[in-house]
PDB file of C-alpha atoms in Angstrom:
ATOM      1  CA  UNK A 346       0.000   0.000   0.000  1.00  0.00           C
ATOM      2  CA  UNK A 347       1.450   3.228  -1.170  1.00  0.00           C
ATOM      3  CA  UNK A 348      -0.929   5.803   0.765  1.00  0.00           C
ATOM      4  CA  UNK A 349      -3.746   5.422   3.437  1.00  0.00           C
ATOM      5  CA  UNK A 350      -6.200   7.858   3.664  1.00  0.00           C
ATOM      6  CA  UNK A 351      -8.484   8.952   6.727  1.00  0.00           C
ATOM      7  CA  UNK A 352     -11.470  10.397   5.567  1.00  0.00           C
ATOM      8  CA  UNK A 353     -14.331  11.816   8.257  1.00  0.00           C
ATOM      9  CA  UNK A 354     -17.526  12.873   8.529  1.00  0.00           C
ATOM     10  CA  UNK A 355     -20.680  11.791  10.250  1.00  0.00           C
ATOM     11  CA  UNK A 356     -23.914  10.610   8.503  1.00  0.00           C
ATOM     12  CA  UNK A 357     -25.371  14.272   8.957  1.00  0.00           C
ATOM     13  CA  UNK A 358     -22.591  15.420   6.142  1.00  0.00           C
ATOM     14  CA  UNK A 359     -22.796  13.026   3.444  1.00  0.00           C
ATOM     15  CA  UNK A 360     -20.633  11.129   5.524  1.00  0.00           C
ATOM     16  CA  UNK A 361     -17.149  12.171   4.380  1.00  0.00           C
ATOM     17  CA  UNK A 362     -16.505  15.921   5.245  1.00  0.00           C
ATOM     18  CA  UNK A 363     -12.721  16.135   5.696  1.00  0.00           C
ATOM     19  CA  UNK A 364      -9.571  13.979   4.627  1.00  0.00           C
ATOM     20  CA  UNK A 365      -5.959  13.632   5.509  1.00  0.00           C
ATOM     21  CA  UNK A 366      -3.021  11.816   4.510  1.00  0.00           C
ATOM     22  CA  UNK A 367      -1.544   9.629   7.002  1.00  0.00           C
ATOM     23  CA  UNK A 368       1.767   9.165   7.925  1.00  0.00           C
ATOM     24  CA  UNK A 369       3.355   5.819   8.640  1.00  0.00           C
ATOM     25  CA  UNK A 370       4.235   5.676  12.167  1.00  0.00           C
ATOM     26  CA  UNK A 371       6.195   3.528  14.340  1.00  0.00           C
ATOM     27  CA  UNK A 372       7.175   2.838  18.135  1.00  0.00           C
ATOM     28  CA  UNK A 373       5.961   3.715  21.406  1.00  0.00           C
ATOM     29  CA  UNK A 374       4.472   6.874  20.408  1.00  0.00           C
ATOM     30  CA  UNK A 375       1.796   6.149  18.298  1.00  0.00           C
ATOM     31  CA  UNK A 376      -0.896   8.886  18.021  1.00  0.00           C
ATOM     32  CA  UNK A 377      -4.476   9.184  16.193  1.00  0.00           C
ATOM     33  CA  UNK A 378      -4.429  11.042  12.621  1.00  0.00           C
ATOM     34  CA  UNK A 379      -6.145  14.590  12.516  1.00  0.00           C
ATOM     35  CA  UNK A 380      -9.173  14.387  10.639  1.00  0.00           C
ATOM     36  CA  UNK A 381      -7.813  16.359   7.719  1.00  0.00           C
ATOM     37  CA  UNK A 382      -8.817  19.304   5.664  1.00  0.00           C
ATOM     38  CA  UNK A 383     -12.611  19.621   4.462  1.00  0.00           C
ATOM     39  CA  UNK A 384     -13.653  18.192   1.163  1.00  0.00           C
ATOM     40  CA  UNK A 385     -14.063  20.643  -1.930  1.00  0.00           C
ATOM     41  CA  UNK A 386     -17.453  22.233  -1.053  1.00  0.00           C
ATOM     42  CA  UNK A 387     -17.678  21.692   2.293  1.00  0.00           C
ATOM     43  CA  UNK A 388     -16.100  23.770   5.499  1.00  0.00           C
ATOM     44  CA  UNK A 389     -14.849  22.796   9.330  1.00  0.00           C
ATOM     45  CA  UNK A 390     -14.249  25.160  12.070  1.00  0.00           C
ATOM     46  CA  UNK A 391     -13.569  24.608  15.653  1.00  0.00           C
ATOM     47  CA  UNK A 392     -15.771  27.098  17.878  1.00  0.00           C
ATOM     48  CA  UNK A 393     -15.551  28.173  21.324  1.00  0.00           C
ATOM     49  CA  UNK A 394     -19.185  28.213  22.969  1.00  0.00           C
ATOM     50  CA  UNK A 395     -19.911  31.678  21.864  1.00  0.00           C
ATOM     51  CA  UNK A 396     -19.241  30.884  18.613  1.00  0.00           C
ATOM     52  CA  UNK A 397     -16.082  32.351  17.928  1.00  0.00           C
ATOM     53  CA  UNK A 398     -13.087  30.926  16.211  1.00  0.00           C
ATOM     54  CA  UNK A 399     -10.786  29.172  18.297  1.00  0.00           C
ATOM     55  CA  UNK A 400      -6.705  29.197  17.686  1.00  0.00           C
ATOM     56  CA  UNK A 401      -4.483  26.283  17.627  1.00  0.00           C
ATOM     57  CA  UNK A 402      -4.790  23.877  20.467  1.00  0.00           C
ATOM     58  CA  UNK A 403      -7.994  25.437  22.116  1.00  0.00           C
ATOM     59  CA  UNK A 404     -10.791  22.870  22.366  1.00  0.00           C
ATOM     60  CA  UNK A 405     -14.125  23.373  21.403  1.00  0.00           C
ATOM     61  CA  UNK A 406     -16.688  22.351  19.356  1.00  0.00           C
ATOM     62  CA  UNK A 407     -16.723  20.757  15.598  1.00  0.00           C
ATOM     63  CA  UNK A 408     -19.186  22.912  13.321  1.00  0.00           C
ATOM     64  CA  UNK A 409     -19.235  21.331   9.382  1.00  0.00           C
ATOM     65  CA  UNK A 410     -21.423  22.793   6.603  1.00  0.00           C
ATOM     66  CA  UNK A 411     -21.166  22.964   2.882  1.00  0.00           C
ATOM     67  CA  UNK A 412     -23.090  21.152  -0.044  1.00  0.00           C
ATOM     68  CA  UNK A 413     -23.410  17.780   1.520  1.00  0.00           C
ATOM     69  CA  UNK A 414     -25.123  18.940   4.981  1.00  0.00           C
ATOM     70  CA  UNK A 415     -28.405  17.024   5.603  1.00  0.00           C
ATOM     71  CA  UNK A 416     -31.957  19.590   6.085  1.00  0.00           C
ATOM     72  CA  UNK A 417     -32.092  17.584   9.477  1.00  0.00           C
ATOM     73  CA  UNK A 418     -33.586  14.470  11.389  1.00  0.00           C
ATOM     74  CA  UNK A 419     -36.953  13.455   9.732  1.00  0.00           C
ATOM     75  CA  UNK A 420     -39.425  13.507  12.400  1.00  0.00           C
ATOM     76  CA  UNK A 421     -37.095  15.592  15.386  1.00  0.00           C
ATOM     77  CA  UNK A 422     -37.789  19.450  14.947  1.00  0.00           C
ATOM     78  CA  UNK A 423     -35.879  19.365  18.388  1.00  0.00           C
ATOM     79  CA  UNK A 424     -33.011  17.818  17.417  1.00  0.00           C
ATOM     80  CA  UNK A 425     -32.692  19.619  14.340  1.00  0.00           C
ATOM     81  CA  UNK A 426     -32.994  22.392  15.867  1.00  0.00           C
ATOM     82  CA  UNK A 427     -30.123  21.490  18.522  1.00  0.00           C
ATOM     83  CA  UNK A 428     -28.021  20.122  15.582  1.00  0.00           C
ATOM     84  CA  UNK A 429     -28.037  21.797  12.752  1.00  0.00           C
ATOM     85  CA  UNK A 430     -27.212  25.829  13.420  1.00  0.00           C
ATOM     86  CA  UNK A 431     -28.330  28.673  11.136  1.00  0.00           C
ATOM     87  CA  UNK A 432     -26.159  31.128   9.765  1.00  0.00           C
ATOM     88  CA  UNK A 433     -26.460  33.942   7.510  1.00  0.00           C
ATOM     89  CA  UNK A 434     -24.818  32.522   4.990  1.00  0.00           C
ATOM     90  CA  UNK A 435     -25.071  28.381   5.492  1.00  0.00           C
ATOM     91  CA  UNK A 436     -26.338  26.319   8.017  1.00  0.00           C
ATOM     92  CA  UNK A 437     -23.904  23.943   9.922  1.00  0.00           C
ATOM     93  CA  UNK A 438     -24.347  20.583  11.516  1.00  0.00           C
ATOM     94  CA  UNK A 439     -22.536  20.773  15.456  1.00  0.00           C
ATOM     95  CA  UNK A 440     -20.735  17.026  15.819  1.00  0.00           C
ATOM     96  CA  UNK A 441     -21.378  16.454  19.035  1.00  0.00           C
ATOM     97  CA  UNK A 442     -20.949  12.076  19.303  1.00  0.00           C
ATOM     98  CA  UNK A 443     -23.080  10.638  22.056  1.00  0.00           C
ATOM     99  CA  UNK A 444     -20.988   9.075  24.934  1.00  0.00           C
ATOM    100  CA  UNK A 445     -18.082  11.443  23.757  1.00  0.00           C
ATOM    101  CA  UNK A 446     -16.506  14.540  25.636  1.00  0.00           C
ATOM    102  CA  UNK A 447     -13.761  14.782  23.519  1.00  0.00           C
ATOM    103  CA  UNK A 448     -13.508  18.246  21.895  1.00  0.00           C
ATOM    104  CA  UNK A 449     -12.021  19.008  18.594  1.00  0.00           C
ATOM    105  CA  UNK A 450      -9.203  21.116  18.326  1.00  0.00           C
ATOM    106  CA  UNK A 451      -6.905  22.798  15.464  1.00  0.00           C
ATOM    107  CA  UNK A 452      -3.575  21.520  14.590  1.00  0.00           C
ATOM    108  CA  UNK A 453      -2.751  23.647  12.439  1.00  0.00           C
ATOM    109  CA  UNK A 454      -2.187  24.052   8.727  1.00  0.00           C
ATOM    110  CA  UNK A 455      -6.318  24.312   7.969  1.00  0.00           C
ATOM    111  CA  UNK A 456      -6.323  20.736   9.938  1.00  0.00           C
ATOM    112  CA  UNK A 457      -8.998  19.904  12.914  1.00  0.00           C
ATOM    113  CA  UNK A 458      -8.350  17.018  15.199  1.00  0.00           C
ATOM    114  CA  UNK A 459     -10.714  15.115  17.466  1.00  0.00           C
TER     115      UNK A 459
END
């Protein structure tokens, strides 16, 4: 195999929203890949709780949106309404896994990690 590919996204995005390359790793130290960049058409960006952009590092929440984002869960006004988050421009679907506390973060280079 000459390259491995992650690619991520939940159901709610067409399921692929972002890809990376990764990088063969050895030893002790082995460490999850980042989630990549966003597909062609579709965005990522890690938001504090106010909705501002975070910087490199900071945790907070994954927000995707672009051409593949579902209208919402048939039948669940509420949880659409929880979910998926207007914007003046787009709408964008807030990951938030069940079970999960882990935040998403940027690593830099246009890359979020989870």
């Amino acid at each position: 195999m000459r390259r491995l590919y992650n690619l991520y996204g939940p159901s709610e995005d067409t399921t692929y929203s972002t890809f990376a390359l990764v990088e063969r790793q050895s030893g002790p130290s082995l460490r999850a890949p980042a989630i990549g960049v966003p597909l062609d058409g579709t965005a990522a960006h890690v938001l504090g709780r106010g909705g501002e952009p975070l910087p490199v590092g900071v945790p907070g929440e994954l927000f995707l949106g672009g051409a593949g984002l579902a209208r919402g869960y048939l039948g669940r006004p509420d949880l659409t309404a929880e979910r998926f988050v207007p914007d003046p421009f787009t709408r964008w679907y807030r990951r938030q896994e069940r079970g999960s506390t882990a935040p998403a973060t940027w690593c830099g280079g246009g890359r979020p990690a989870i």
